Coordinates of C-alpha atoms in Angstrom, one line a residue:
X1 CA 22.1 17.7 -12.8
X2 CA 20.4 15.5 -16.0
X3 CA 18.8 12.5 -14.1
X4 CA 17.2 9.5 -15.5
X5 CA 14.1 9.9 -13.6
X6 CA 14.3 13.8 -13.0
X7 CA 13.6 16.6 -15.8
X8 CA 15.1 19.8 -14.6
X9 CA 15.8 22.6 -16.9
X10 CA 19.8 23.7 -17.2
X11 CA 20.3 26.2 -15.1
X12 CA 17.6 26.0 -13.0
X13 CA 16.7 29.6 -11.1
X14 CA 16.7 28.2 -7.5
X15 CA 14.6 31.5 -6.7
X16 CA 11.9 29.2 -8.5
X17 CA 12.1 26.9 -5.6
X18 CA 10.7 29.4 -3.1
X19 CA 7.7 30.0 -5.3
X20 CA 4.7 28.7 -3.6
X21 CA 2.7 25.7 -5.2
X22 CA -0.5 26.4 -7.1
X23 CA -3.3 24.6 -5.4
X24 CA -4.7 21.5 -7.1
X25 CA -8.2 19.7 -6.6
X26 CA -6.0 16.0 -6.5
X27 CA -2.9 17.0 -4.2
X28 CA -1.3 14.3 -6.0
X29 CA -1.3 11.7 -8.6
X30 CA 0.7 9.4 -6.9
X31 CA -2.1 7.7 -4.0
X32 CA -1.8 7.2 -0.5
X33 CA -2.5 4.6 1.6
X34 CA -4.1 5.3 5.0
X35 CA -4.4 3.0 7.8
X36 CA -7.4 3.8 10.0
X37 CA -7.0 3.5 13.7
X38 CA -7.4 4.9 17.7
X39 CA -6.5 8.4 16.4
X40 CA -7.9 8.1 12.7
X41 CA -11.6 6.7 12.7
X42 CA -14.2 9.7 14.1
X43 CA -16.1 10.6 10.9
X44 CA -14.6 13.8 11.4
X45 CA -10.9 12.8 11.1
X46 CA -11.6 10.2 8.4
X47 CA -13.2 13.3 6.4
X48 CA -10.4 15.5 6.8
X49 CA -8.0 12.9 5.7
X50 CA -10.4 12.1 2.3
X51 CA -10.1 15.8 1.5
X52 CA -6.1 15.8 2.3
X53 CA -5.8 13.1 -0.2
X54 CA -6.5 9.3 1.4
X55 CA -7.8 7.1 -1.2
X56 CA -7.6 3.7 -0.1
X57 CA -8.3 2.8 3.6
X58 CA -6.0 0.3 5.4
X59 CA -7.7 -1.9 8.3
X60 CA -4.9 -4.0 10.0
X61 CA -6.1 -7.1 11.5
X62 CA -3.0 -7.5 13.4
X63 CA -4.7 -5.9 16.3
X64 CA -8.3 -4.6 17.3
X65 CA -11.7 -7.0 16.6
X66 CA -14.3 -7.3 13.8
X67 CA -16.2 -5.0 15.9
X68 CA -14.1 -2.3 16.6
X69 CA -12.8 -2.0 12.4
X70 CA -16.3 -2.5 12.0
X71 CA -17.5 0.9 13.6
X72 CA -14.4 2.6 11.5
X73 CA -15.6 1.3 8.4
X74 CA -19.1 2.8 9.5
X75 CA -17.1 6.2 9.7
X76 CA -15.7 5.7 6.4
X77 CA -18.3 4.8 4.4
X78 CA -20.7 7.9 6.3
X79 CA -17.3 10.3 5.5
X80 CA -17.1 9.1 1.3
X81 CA -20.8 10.7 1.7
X82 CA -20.4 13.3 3.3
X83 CA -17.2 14.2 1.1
X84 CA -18.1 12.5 -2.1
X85 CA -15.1 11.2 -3.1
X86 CA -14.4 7.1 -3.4
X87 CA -12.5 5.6 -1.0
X88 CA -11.3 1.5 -1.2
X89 CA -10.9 -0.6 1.7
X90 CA -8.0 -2.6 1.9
X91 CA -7.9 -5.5 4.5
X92 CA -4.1 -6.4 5.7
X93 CA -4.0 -9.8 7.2
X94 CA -2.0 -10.8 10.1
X95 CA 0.0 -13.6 8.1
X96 CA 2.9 -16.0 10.0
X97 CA 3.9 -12.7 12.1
X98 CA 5.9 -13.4 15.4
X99 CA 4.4 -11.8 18.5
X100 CA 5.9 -11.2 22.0
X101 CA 3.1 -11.2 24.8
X102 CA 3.2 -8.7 27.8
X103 CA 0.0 -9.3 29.3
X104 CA -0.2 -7.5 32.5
X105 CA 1.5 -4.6 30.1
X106 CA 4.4 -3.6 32.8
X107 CA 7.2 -2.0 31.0
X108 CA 10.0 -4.5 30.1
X109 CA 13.6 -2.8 31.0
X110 CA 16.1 -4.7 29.0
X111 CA 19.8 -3.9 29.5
X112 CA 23.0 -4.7 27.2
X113 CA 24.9 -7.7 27.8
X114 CA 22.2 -9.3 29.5
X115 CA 20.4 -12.4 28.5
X116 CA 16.8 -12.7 28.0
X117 CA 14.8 -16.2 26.9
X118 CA 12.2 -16.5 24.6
X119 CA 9.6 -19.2 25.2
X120 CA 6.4 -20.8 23.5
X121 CA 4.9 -20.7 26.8
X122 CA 2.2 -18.2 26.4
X123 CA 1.2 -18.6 30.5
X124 CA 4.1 -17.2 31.9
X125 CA 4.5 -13.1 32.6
X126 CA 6.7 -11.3 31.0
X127 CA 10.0 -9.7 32.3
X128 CA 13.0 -8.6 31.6
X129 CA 14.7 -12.4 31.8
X130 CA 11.7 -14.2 30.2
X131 CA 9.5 -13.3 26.9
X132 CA 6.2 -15.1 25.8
X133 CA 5.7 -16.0 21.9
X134 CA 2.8 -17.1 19.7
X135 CA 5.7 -19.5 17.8
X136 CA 6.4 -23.6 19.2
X137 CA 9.1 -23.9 16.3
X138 CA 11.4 -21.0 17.3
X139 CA 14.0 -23.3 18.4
X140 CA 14.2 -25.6 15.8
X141 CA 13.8 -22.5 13.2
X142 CA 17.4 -20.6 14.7
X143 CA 20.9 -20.8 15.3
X144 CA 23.4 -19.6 17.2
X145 CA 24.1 -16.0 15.9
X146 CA 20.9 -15.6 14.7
X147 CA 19.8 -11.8 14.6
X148 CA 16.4 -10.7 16.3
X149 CA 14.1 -7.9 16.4
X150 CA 11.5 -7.3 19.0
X151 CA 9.4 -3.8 19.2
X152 CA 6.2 -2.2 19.4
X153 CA 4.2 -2.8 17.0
X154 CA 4.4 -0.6 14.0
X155 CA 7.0 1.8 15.7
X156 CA 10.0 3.4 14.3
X157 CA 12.5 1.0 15.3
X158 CA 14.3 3.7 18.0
X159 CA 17.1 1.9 19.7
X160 CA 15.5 2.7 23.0
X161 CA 12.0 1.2 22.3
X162 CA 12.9 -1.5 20.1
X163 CA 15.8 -4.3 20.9
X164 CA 18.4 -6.2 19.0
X165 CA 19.1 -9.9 20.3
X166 CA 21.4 -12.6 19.4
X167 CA 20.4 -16.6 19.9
X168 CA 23.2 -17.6 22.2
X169 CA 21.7 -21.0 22.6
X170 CA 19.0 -23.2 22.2
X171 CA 17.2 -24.5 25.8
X172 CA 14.6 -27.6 25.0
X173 CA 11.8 -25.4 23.2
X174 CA 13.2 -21.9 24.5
X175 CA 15.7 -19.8 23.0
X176 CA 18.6 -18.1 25.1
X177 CA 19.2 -14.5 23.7
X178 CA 22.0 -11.4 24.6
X179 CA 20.5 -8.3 24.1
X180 CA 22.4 -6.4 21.8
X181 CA 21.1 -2.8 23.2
X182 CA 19.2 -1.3 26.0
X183 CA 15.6 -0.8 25.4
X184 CA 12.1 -0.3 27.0
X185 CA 9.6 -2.8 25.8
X186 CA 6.0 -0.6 26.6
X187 CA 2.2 -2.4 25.9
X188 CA 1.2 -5.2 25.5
X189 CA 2.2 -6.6 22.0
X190 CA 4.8 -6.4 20.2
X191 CA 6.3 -7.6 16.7
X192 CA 9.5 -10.1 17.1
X193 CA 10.9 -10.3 13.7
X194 CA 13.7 -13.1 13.1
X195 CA 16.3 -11.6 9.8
X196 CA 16.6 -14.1 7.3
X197 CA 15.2 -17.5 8.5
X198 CA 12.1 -19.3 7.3
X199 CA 9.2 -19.5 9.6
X200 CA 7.0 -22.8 9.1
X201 CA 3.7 -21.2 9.6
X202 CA 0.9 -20.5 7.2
X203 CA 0.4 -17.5 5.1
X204 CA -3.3 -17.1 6.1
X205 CA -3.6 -17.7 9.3
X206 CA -7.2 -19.3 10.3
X207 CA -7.4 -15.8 12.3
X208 CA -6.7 -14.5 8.8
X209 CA -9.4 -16.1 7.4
X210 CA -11.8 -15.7 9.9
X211 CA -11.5 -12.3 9.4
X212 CA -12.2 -12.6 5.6
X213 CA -14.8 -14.9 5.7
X214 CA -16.8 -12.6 8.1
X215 CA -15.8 -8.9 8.2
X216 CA -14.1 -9.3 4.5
X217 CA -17.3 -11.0 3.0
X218 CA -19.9 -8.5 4.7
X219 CA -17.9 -5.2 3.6
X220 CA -17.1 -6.9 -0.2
X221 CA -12.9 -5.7 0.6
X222 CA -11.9 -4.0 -2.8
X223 CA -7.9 -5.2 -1.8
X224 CA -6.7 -7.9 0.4
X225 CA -2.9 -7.4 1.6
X226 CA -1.3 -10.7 1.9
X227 CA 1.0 -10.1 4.6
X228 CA 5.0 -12.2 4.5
X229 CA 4.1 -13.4 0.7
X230 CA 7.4 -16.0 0.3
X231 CA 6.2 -17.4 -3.0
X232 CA 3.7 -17.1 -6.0
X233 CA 1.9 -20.3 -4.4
X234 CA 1.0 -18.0 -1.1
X235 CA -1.1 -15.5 -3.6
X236 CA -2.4 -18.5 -5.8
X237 CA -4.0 -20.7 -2.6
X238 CA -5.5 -16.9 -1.1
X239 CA -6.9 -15.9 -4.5
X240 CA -8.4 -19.6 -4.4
X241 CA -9.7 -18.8 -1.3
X242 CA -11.4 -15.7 -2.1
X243 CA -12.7 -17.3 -5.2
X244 CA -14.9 -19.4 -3.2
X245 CA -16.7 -16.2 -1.1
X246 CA -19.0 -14.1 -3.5
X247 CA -17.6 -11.1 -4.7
X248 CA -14.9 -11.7 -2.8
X249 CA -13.8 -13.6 -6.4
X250 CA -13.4 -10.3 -7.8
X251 CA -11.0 -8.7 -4.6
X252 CA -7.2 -7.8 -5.8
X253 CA -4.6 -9.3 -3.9
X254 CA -1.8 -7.1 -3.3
X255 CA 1.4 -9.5 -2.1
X256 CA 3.2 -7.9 1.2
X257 CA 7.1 -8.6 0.1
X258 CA 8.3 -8.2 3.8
X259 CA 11.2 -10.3 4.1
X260 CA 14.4 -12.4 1.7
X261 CA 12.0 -15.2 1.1
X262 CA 9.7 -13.1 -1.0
X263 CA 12.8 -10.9 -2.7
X264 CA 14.1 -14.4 -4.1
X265 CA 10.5 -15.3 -5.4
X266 CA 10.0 -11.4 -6.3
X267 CA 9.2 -12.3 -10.6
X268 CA 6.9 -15.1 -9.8
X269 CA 4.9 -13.4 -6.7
X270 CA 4.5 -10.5 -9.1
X271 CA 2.8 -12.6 -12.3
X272 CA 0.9 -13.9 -9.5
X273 CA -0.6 -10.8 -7.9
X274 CA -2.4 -7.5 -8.7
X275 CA -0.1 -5.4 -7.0
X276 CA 3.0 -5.1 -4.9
X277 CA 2.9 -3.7 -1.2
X278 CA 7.1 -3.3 -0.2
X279 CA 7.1 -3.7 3.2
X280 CA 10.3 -1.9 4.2
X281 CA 10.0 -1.9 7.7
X282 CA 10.4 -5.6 8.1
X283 CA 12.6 -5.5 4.7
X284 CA 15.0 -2.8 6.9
X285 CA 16.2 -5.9 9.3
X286 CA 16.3 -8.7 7.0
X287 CA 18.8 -6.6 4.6
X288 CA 21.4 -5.1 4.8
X289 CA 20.4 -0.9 5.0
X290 CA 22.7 0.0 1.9
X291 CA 20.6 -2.9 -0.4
X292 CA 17.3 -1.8 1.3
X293 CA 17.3 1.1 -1.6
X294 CA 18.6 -1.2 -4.4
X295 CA 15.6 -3.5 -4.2
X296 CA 13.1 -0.7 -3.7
X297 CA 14.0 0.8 -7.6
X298 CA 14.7 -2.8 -8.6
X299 CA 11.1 -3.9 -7.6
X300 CA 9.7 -0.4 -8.9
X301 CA 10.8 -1.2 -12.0
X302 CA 9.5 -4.5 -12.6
X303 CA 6.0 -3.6 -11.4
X304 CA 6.0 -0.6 -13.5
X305 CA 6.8 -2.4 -16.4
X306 CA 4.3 -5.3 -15.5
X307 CA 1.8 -2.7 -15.2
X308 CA 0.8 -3.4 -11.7
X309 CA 0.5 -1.1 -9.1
X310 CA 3.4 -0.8 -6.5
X311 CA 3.1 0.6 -2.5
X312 CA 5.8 1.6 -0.7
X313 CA 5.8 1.9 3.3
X314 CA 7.4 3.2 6.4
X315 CA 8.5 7.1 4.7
X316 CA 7.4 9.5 7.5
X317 CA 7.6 7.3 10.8
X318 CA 8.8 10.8 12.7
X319 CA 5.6 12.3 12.1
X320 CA 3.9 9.4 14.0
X321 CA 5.1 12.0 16.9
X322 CA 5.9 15.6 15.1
X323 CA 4.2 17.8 12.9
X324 CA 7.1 18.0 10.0
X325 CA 9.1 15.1 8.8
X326 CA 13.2 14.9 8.7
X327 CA 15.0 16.1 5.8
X328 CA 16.0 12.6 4.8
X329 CA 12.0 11.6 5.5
X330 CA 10.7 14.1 3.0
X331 CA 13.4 13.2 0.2
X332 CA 12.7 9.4 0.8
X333 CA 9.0 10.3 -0.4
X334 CA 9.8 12.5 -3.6
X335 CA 12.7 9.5 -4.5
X336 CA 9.9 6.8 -4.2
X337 CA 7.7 9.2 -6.6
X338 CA 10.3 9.6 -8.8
X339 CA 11.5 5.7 -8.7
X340 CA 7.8 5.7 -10.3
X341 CA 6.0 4.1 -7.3
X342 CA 2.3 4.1 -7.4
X343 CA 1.3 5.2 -3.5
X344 CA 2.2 5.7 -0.2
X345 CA 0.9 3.9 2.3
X346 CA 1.2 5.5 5.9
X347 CA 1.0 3.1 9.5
X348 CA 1.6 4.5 12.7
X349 CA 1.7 7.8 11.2
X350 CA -2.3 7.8 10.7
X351 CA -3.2 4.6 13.1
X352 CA -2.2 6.5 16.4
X353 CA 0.0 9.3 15.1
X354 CA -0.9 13.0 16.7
X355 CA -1.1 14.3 13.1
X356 CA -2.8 11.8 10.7
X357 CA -4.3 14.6 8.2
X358 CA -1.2 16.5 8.2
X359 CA 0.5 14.0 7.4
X360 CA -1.2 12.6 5.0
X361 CA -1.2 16.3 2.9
X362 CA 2.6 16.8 3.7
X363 CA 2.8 13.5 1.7
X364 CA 0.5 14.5 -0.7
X365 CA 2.5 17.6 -1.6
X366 CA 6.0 16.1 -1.5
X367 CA 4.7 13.6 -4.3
X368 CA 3.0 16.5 -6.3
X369 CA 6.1 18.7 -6.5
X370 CA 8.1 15.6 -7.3
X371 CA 5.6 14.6 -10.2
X372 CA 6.0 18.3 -11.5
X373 CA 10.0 17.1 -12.3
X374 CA 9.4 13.8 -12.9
X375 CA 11.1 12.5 -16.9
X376 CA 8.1 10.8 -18.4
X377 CA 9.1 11.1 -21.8
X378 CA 12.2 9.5 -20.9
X379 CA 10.3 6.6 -18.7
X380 CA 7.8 6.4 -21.6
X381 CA 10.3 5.8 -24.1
X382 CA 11.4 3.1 -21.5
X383 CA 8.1 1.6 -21.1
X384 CA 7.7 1.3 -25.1
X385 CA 11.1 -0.5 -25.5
X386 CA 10.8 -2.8 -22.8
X387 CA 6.9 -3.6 -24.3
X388 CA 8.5 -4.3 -27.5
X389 CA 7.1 -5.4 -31.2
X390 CA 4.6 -6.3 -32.1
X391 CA 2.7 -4.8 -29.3
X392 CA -0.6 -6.4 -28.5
X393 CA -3.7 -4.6 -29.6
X394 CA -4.5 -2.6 -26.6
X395 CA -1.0 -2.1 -25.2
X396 CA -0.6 0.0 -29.1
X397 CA -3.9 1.8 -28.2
X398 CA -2.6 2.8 -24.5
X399 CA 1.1 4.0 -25.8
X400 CA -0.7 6.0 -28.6
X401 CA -3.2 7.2 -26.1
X402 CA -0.3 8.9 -24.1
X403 CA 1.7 9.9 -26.8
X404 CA -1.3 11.9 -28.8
X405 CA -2.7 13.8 -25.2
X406 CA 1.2 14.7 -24.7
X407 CA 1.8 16.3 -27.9
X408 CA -2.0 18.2 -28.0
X409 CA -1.1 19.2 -24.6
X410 CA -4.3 17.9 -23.5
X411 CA -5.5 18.8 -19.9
X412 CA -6.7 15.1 -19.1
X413 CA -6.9 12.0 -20.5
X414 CA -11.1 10.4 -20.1
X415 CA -11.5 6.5 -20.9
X416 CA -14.3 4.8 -20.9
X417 CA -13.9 1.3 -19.0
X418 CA -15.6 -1.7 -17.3
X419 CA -13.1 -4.0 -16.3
X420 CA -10.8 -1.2 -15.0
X421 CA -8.3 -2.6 -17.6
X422 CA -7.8 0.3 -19.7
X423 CA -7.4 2.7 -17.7
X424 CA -4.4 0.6 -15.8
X425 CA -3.0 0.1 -19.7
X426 CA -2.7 4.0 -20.0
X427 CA -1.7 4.5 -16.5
X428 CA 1.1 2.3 -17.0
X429 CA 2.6 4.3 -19.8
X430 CA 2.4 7.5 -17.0
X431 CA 1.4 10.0 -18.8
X432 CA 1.9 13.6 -16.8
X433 CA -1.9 14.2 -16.6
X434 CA -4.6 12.9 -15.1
X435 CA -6.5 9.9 -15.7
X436 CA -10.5 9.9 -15.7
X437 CA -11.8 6.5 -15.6
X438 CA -15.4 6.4 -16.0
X439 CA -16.1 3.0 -15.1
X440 CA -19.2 1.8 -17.4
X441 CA -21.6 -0.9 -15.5
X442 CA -22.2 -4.2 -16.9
X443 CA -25.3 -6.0 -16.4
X444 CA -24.6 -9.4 -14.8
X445 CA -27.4 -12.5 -14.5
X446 CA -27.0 -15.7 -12.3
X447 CA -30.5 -18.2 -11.6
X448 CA -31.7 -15.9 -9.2
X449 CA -31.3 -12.1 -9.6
X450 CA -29.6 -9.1 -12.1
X451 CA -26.3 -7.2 -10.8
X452 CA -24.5 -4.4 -11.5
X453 CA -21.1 -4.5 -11.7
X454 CA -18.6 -1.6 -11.4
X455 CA -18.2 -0.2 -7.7
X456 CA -15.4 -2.6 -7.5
X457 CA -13.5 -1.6 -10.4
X458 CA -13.9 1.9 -9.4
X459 CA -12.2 1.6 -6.3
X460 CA -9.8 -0.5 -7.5
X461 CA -8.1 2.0 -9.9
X462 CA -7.6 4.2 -6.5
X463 CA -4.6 2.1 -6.0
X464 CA -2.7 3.0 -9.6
X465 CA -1.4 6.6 -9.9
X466 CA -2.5 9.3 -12.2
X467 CA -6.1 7.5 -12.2
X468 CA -9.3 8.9 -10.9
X469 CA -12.1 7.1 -11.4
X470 CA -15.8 8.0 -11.3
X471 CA -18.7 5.5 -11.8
X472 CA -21.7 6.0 -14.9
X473 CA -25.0 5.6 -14.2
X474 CA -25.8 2.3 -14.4
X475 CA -28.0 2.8 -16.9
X476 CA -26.1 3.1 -19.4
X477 CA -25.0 -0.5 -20.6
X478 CA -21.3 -1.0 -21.0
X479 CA -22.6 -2.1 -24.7
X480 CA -24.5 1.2 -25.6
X481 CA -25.0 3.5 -28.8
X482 CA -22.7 6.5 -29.5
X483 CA -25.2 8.6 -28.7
X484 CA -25.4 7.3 -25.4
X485 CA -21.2 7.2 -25.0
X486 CA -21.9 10.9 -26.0
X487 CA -23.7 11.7 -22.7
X488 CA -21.9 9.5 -20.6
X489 CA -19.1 12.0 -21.7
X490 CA -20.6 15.4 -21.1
X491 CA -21.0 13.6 -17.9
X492 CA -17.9 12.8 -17.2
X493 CA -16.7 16.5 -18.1
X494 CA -19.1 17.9 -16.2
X495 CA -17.5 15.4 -12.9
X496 CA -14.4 16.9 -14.2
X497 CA -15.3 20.4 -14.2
X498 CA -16.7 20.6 -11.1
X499 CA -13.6 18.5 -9.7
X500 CA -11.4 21.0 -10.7
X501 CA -9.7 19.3 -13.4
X502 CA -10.6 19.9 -16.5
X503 CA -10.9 24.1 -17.2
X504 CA -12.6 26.2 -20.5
X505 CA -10.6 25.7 -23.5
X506 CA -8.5 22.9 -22.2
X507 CA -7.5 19.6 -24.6
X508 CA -9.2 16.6 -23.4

């Protein structure tokens, strides 16, 4: 039963197993990602899913208006009071994604065998012989035999709500198609996805950056997800971009790796970004299923050992509809932990799912019982091998970090921060407890006015597991006396006391 990744004592009593859990403040150190939508944006609900364990919030600008994510992030930010606990906002940009149009929204019946055309002419009603796309270069793009998907957006992929096609030819500017399976298409938008062909169309969309420039800019975004990253350029042009918006400058850009385009460019895309978002819904049609697993703990690996964060989608799409997810839904989750992924981030499950906070604390506990088994001294002996000699100054000050709180048996690790950066160093290492980040302001100065720095890099260590940040009073200068680093600690134990992680008599 000796795994790798897994530390289980020889025998294990499986009467242990039915032992219930002991409650913890943090369900889990691993974070989850929740995307804010119809059923998930009433301060109410948003609460609820901040106390199940939702720390970053996902606004996909693949549907809804400025407006209407607006008035959620309203919600949000009067829920973080209410609940006081951070929360980061993550924008997720529309990117070149292919969309079928069903305007009057009649329900499309498609049937096997039959033949369906696809056409750039966006005035014409859909049917069941004739579907409207948002793409002019579809037919010079495929071939004969071509595979494509078309389905509601963000569903599961059922075989009776999604469809299969096959290009059978190639009509002027329209695109002739069998239909693989039967299948109604319901609403009126949904996601056509064309496995393993490049699409000639921008990552940022000028919708895309309409959207930054406006609803990005006014909210200062702590992540931007860069949806169908193909290459290292994509992230390097959209960090340009934000460079030029105010603090935008200082927004992470986690690169969506959604189809093969962005597997083959996988190394440079991740020196490129701050983080890796595998997209596995759109990954699931452009590879074959029995790689999809192999380049989920291939691209685990690289970004733990790169030190960047890594987010892995689509685990519990049942529970977009029922209250418990499937055996092979809740194993998915605790494998992902134990592949040493950073969060979860949940779609349909908490954008118009039934059961958005149960969800997102059946999550939650799936990752905390896999942490409990999870081989860190084995991954940390990893980690230090891979780093190699000499180590760089604060990479030896991170390992020994870990190493030292492991063998005191310490109950948390605290580090004092501005930049975030240390924290991530320690965090990288994974030790098995908690990380508190207090995130130390910095006093910034251009020719007109003083700011504060910080909020940002607070936020932004909700992304990276184990870490739970808290900001100082700005007060206190990041360049201060050890008297004052004294109080900022009493502080921070206090925060951590109250929070329920840090107990009387414990190691710190």
């Amino acid at each position: 039963m000796q795994s790798i990744h897994l530390l289980l004592e020889e025998p294990i009593r499986m009467s242990s197993i039915l032992e219930p859990s002991k409650p913890n403040f943090f369900p889990a150190m691993t974070k989850i990602v929740g995307t804010l939508g119809p059923k998930s944006r009433s301060v109410e609900v948003i609460e609820a899913c901040l106390k199940a364990g939702m720390s970053v919030a996902r606004f996909d600008f693949s549907w809804g208006n400025n407006e209407y994510h607006q008035e959620t992030l309203e919600n949000l930010k009067k829920a973080v009071k209410t609940v006081k606990k951070l929360c980061a906002v993550m924008l997720d940009t529309v990117g070149p994604e292919l969309q079928v149009f069903n305007k009057n929204e009649t329900p499309i019946e498609l049937e096997a065998d039959a033949f369906v055309t696809l056409t750039p002419d966006s005035s014409k009603e859909a049917s069941s012989q004739l579907l409207p796309i948002n793409f002019g270069g579809l037919a010079q793009a495929v071939k004969q035999g071509d595979t494509i998907f078309v389905g509601h957006y963000l569903f599961t992929g059922s075989e009776t709500t999604s469809v299969w096609l096959e290009v059978s030819e190639i009509q002027g500017k329209d695109v002739v198609c069998l239909v693989k399976n039967s299948a109604t298409l319901t609403g009126s938008l949904f996601t056509m996805h064309v496995s393993q062909v490049h699409i000639d169309l921008p990552t940022l969309s000028d919708a895309d950056k309409h959207a930054i420039t406006t609803w990005g800019v006014h909210n200062s975004i702590d992540f931007l997800s860069l949806s169908y990253t193909r290459h290292a350029e994509d992230v390097r042009q959209a960090r340009a971009y934000l460079s030029k918006l105010g603090d935008l400058h200082q927004t992470q850009i986690f690169a969506k790796i959604e189809n093969i385009e962005g597997l083959q460019h996988f190394d440079e895309i991740l020196q490129e970004a701050d983080g890796i978002i595998l997209s596995r819904g759109n990954l699931g049609i452009d590879l074959p299923p029995e790689k999809v697993f192999l380049f989920q703990k291939a691209a685990v690996y690289k970004c733990n050992m790169a030190g960047k964060p890594s987010i892995i989608t689509r685990v519990v799409d049942s529970m977009t509809d029922n209250l418990r997810p499937t055996r092979a839904e809740a194993t998915d989750v605790a494998n992902a932990v134990l592949d040493g992924t950073d969060g979860i981030l949940l779609g349909a499950e908490t954008l118009r799912g039934l059961y958005p906070v149960e969800t997102i604390t059946t999550v939650g506990r799936i990752c905390a019982e896999a942490e409990k088994v999870y081989n860190q001294a084995v991954y940390f002996k990893r980690t230090v091998k891979y780093v190699g000699e000499p180590m760089t100054h604060l990479e030896s000050i991170a390992s020994s970090a870990v190493r030292a709180a492991i063998k005191v048996k310490a109950s948390v690790i605290v580090v004092f921060t501005s930049s975030g950066r240390a924290a991530r160093l320690i965090a990288k290492y994974r030790p098995s407890m908690p990380i508190l980040a207090v995130v130390i302001p910095r006093l910034m100065a251009n020719l007109l006015k003083w700011t504060f720095t910080g909020a940002f890099q607070a936020r932004q260590c909700l992304s990276v597991r184990g870490i739970f940040p808290m900001l100082a009073d700005p007060r206190h200068a990041a360049e201060s006396t050890s008297a004052t680093n004294e109080s900022i600690l009493k502080i921070a134990l206090d925060h951590g006391k109250a929070a329920g992680i840090i107990k009387p008599h414990d190691r710190i």
